[in-house]
């Protein structure tokens, strides 16, 4: 029987791969196994619990303040044995993390075919996002199947010379996940605290923003809060100690900014659905917010998700304090602009991406 191994290791990969794992497990005549690298620990386990997915293998590689070297070396070392023992017919990886890159490299060394989910996103700026742009392009060289979420992603892959018959436009599995998490009668005490105010949902974690850029982002938000009494900020903070250090230093004593522990995905999606606007440097949130009609100011200089910009929901505001401050202020004071940005549109699919990917994989070799 054909064996497909699904490998992931961080929160966003898990959120977008668990719906696919669940779909694949409904199919006959195929064995599905799940290997997690544990590049994230708590934030990964939160997702596994929500989706009720139990990994067959766990490489448990996370270390505090881990370097790119440590992640890559430890995954390569640990996954080699598992791949050699299990010899899957295909390995599925997702997106652009170092888990994705190291797993794809290990598969290449062992000549195991790779299917790349969320393929073809590009900024073509190798340092932005860092190291994700490199990771994604490198996996693109190795992959046998490219599951592109959008037509634009397919076009990127075609321009790079990938064979058309190995690229499939499937939509993004993030939307599959979103369909299962939003609840009408959702309650959380933090949302209770924010009710009656306009809620800004904040997240920030990118490696290239560590240090001054992140400090500038937070300073801009502090200025906004000082000037806008009807605004409150909830910040489910990433577990990276470097992020925490900057956030606590800048936001210390701010009563209308609540820094809380990372939310599980069900909670986060429901917070998103009830926010007024989103400030983030995240990738995945850029996919989720448009389908909920939530304006997102993206605190980055580039995005590999131009569809959300074209849809009008996302705006790039860079990482400099003044620009972020002015952009948030404008959006908070200009109803027309706010209404334009909050038109719900969904460039990332219809919530059936996992089904499409599973259909394609089941057609192969049967
Ligand atoms: C990683 C990915 C990034 C993705 C992000 C999603 C790489 C190089 N980066 O970045 O592409 O956008 O995940 O969040 O693959 N930590 C914990 N517990 C956790 C998770 C993290 O304590 O559950 C702490 C650890 O100290 C760890 C640090 O956060 O060393 C950074 O984690 P790491 O995976 O290296 O980088 P991220 O910024 O999370
Ligand atoms: N998310 C979550 N809890 C949080 C913050 C984010 O579950 O406290 C989800 C969010 O809905 C999105 C994903 O995590 O699906 C984004 O992850 P992250 O920003 O860490 O990584 P990126 O998408 O930038 O790679």
mmCIF file of N, CA and C and ligand atoms in Angstrom, residues 10-13 15-16 40 43 46-47 96-97 118 132 136 174 177-178 201-206 235-238 260-269 272 280-288 300 305, ligand 2:
data_model
loop_
_atom_site.group_PDB
_atom_site.id
_atom_site.type_symbol
_atom_site.label_atom_id
_atom_site.label_comp_id
_atom_site.label_asym_id
_atom_site.label_seq_id
_atom_site.Cartn_x
_atom_site.Cartn_y
_atom_site.Cartn_z
ATOM 1 N N UNK A 10 6.225 23.683 12.773
ATOM 2 C CA UNK A 10 5.896 24.949 13.437
ATOM 3 C C UNK A 10 4.380 25.162 13.431
ATOM 4 N N UNK A 11 3.955 26.170 14.185
ATOM 5 C CA UNK A 11 2.510 26.458 14.282
ATOM 6 C C UNK A 11 1.841 26.646 12.926
ATOM 7 N N UNK A 12 2.343 27.560 12.070
ATOM 8 C CA UNK A 12 1.577 27.792 10.829
ATOM 9 C C UNK A 12 1.529 26.574 9.920
ATOM 10 N N UNK A 13 2.634 25.819 9.873
ATOM 11 C CA UNK A 13 2.599 24.589 9.050
ATOM 12 C C UNK A 13 1.538 23.640 9.585
ATOM 13 N N UNK A 15 -1.163 24.320 11.306
ATOM 14 C CA UNK A 15 -2.535 24.806 11.058
ATOM 15 C C UNK A 15 -2.962 24.476 9.631
ATOM 16 N N UNK A 16 -2.005 24.535 8.706
ATOM 17 C CA UNK A 16 -2.364 24.327 7.304
ATOM 18 C C UNK A 16 -2.199 22.872 6.857
ATOM 19 N N UNK A 40 8.819 23.961 16.733
ATOM 20 C CA UNK A 40 8.080 24.596 17.817
ATOM 21 C C UNK A 40 7.634 23.486 18.764
ATOM 22 N N UNK A 43 3.655 25.779 20.813
ATOM 23 C CA UNK A 43 2.797 26.354 19.771
ATOM 24 C C UNK A 43 2.388 25.308 18.734
ATOM 25 N N UNK A 46 -0.295 22.977 20.622
ATOM 26 C CA UNK A 46 -1.622 23.626 20.687
ATOM 27 C C UNK A 46 -2.455 23.265 19.455
ATOM 28 N N UNK A 47 -1.798 23.271 18.298
ATOM 29 C CA UNK A 47 -2.534 23.003 17.053
ATOM 30 C C UNK A 47 -2.913 21.519 16.963
ATOM 31 N N UNK A 96 7.511 27.319 3.917
ATOM 32 C CA UNK A 96 8.826 27.956 3.829
ATOM 33 C C UNK A 96 9.667 27.932 5.090
ATOM 34 N N UNK A 97 9.353 27.075 6.036
ATOM 35 C CA UNK A 97 10.134 27.116 7.278
ATOM 36 C C UNK A 97 11.415 26.290 7.119
ATOM 37 N N UNK A 118 1.444 24.733 -0.561
ATOM 38 C CA UNK A 118 1.649 26.196 -0.527
ATOM 39 C C UNK A 118 2.933 26.561 -1.277
ATOM 40 N N UNK A 132 12.848 32.596 4.887
ATOM 41 C CA UNK A 132 11.745 31.870 4.244
ATOM 42 C C UNK A 132 11.779 31.920 2.721
ATOM 43 N N UNK A 136 11.653 28.509 0.506
ATOM 44 C CA UNK A 136 10.585 28.177 -0.428
ATOM 45 C C UNK A 136 11.137 27.919 -1.834
ATOM 46 N N UNK A 174 -5.221 26.990 4.563
ATOM 47 C CA UNK A 174 -5.548 27.889 5.693
ATOM 48 C C UNK A 174 -7.049 28.144 5.728
ATOM 49 N N UNK A 177 -8.919 25.316 7.217
ATOM 50 C CA UNK A 177 -8.864 25.355 8.687
ATOM 51 C C UNK A 177 -9.859 26.378 9.234
ATOM 52 N N UNK A 178 -9.880 27.530 8.610
ATOM 53 C CA UNK A 178 -10.741 28.629 9.068
ATOM 54 C C UNK A 178 -12.218 28.229 9.072
ATOM 55 N N UNK A 201 -5.752 43.651 16.843
ATOM 56 C CA UNK A 201 -5.088 42.390 17.147
ATOM 57 C C UNK A 201 -3.675 42.476 16.581
ATOM 58 N N UNK A 202 -2.705 42.257 17.449
ATOM 59 C CA UNK A 202 -1.297 42.452 17.066
ATOM 60 C C UNK A 202 -0.541 41.129 17.143
ATOM 61 N N UNK A 203 0.271 40.830 16.110
ATOM 62 C CA UNK A 203 1.259 39.746 16.244
ATOM 63 C C UNK A 203 2.548 40.189 15.554
ATOM 64 N N UNK A 204 3.673 39.681 16.029
ATOM 65 C CA UNK A 204 4.972 40.026 15.426
ATOM 66 C C UNK A 204 6.000 38.974 15.826
ATOM 67 N N UNK A 205 6.738 38.493 14.860
ATOM 68 C CA UNK A 205 7.740 37.483 15.213
ATOM 69 C C UNK A 205 8.893 37.338 14.228
ATOM 70 N N UNK A 206 8.873 38.012 13.086
ATOM 71 C CA UNK A 206 9.845 37.687 12.023
ATOM 72 C C UNK A 206 11.291 37.883 12.449
ATOM 73 N N UNK A 235 -2.412 41.410 22.225
ATOM 74 C CA UNK A 235 -1.194 40.915 21.592
ATOM 75 C C UNK A 235 -0.880 39.513 22.126
ATOM 76 N N UNK A 236 -1.335 38.467 21.406
ATOM 77 C CA UNK A 236 -0.941 37.112 21.793
ATOM 78 C C UNK A 236 0.515 36.926 21.374
ATOM 79 N N UNK A 237 1.379 36.965 22.324
ATOM 80 C CA UNK A 237 2.812 37.119 22.005
ATOM 81 C C UNK A 237 3.475 35.783 21.685
ATOM 82 N N UNK A 238 4.317 35.791 20.677
ATOM 83 C CA UNK A 238 5.096 34.607 20.278
ATOM 84 C C UNK A 238 5.991 34.188 21.444
ATOM 85 N N UNK A 260 -0.865 38.710 25.930
ATOM 86 C CA UNK A 260 -1.332 37.422 26.456
ATOM 87 C C UNK A 260 -0.520 36.286 25.819
ATOM 88 N N UNK A 261 -0.622 35.114 26.381
ATOM 89 C CA UNK A 261 0.114 33.947 25.847
ATOM 90 C C UNK A 261 -0.460 33.574 24.467
ATOM 91 N N UNK A 262 0.328 32.853 23.649
ATOM 92 C CA UNK A 262 -0.188 32.471 22.318
ATOM 93 C C UNK A 262 -1.549 31.787 22.439
ATOM 94 N N UNK A 263 -2.463 32.201 21.598
ATOM 95 C CA UNK A 263 -3.799 31.588 21.605
ATOM 96 C C UNK A 263 -3.772 30.322 20.772
ATOM 97 N N UNK A 264 -4.593 29.358 21.138
ATOM 98 C CA UNK A 264 -4.677 28.227 20.208
ATOM 99 C C UNK A 264 -5.453 28.700 18.979
ATOM 100 N N UNK A 265 -5.394 27.910 17.917
ATOM 101 C CA UNK A 265 -5.882 28.402 16.631
ATOM 102 C C UNK A 265 -7.382 28.694 16.643
ATOM 103 N N UNK A 266 -8.127 27.909 17.406
ATOM 104 C CA UNK A 266 -9.565 28.160 17.484
ATOM 105 C C UNK A 266 -9.810 29.534 18.118
ATOM 106 N N UNK A 267 -9.117 29.799 19.212
ATOM 107 C CA UNK A 267 -9.255 31.112 19.857
ATOM 108 C C UNK A 267 -8.778 32.219 18.921
ATOM 109 N N UNK A 268 -7.622 32.006 18.313
ATOM 110 C CA UNK A 268 -7.064 33.094 17.494
ATOM 111 C C UNK A 268 -8.006 33.462 16.347
ATOM 112 N N UNK A 269 -8.530 32.471 15.667
ATOM 113 C CA UNK A 269 -9.433 32.768 14.545
ATOM 114 C C UNK A 269 -10.669 33.534 15.020
ATOM 115 N N UNK A 272 -9.663 37.048 15.668
ATOM 116 C CA UNK A 272 -9.515 37.703 14.364
ATOM 117 C C UNK A 272 -10.890 38.164 13.862
ATOM 118 N N UNK A 280 0.362 43.144 11.866
ATOM 119 C CA UNK A 280 1.107 41.886 11.934
ATOM 120 C C UNK A 280 2.283 41.859 10.970
ATOM 121 N N UNK A 281 3.251 40.990 11.255
ATOM 122 C CA UNK A 281 4.267 40.667 10.252
ATOM 123 C C UNK A 281 4.142 39.193 9.845
ATOM 124 N N UNK A 282 3.042 38.578 10.243
ATOM 125 C CA UNK A 282 2.813 37.152 9.970
ATOM 126 C C UNK A 282 2.462 36.900 8.502
ATOM 127 N N UNK A 283 2.758 35.699 8.036
ATOM 128 C CA UNK A 283 2.355 35.310 6.696
ATOM 129 C C UNK A 283 0.924 34.793 6.669
ATOM 130 N N UNK A 284 0.651 33.810 7.530
ATOM 131 C CA UNK A 284 -0.640 33.130 7.506
ATOM 132 C C UNK A 284 -1.813 34.054 7.765
ATOM 133 N N UNK A 285 -1.602 35.028 8.631
ATOM 134 C CA UNK A 285 -2.705 35.936 8.974
ATOM 135 C C UNK A 285 -3.106 36.766 7.747
ATOM 136 N N UNK A 286 -2.162 36.990 6.854
ATOM 137 C CA UNK A 286 -2.471 37.714 5.605
ATOM 138 C C UNK A 286 -3.425 36.912 4.724
ATOM 139 N N UNK A 287 -3.464 35.606 4.938
ATOM 140 C CA UNK A 287 -4.383 34.771 4.151
ATOM 141 C C UNK A 287 -5.755 34.677 4.813
ATOM 142 N N UNK A 288 -5.728 34.667 6.141
ATOM 143 C CA UNK A 288 -6.988 34.455 6.867
ATOM 144 C C UNK A 288 -7.852 35.717 6.911
ATOM 145 N N UNK A 300 5.872 44.873 7.224
ATOM 146 C CA UNK A 300 6.995 44.291 6.480
ATOM 147 C C UNK A 300 7.224 45.159 5.238
ATOM 148 N N UNK A 305 2.386 37.609 -0.634
ATOM 149 C CA UNK A 305 0.937 37.388 -0.779
ATOM 150 C C UNK A 305 0.266 38.603 -1.434
HETATM 151 N N1 LIG B 2 -2.085 32.032 15.320
HETATM 152 C C1 LIG B 2 -2.522 31.299 16.424
HETATM 153 N N2 LIG B 2 -2.346 31.825 17.671
HETATM 154 C C2 LIG B 2 -1.764 33.033 17.877
HETATM 155 C C3 LIG B 2 -1.296 33.751 16.750
HETATM 156 C C4 LIG B 2 -1.472 33.216 15.485
HETATM 157 O O1 LIG B 2 -3.062 30.210 16.281
HETATM 158 O O2 LIG B 2 -1.659 33.448 19.042
HETATM 159 C C5 LIG B 2 -2.253 31.437 13.981
HETATM 160 C C6 LIG B 2 -2.843 32.305 12.896
HETATM 161 O O3 LIG B 2 -4.240 32.149 12.822
HETATM 162 C C7 LIG B 2 -2.169 31.801 11.629
HETATM 163 C C8 LIG B 2 -0.844 31.281 12.118
HETATM 164 O O4 LIG B 2 -0.949 31.127 13.526
HETATM 165 O O5 LIG B 2 -2.866 30.692 11.100
HETATM 166 C C9 LIG B 2 0.266 32.239 11.787
HETATM 167 O O6 LIG B 2 1.404 31.824 12.439
HETATM 168 P P1 LIG B 2 2.676 32.731 12.602
HETATM 169 O O7 LIG B 2 2.287 34.171 12.524
HETATM 170 O O8 LIG B 2 3.364 32.259 13.821
HETATM 171 O O9 LIG B 2 3.563 32.300 11.357
HETATM 172 P P2 LIG B 2 3.618 32.737 9.831
HETATM 173 O O10 LIG B 2 2.282 32.588 9.251
HETATM 174 O O11 LIG B 2 4.133 34.143 9.810
HETATM 175 O O12 LIG B 2 4.602 31.802 9.235
#
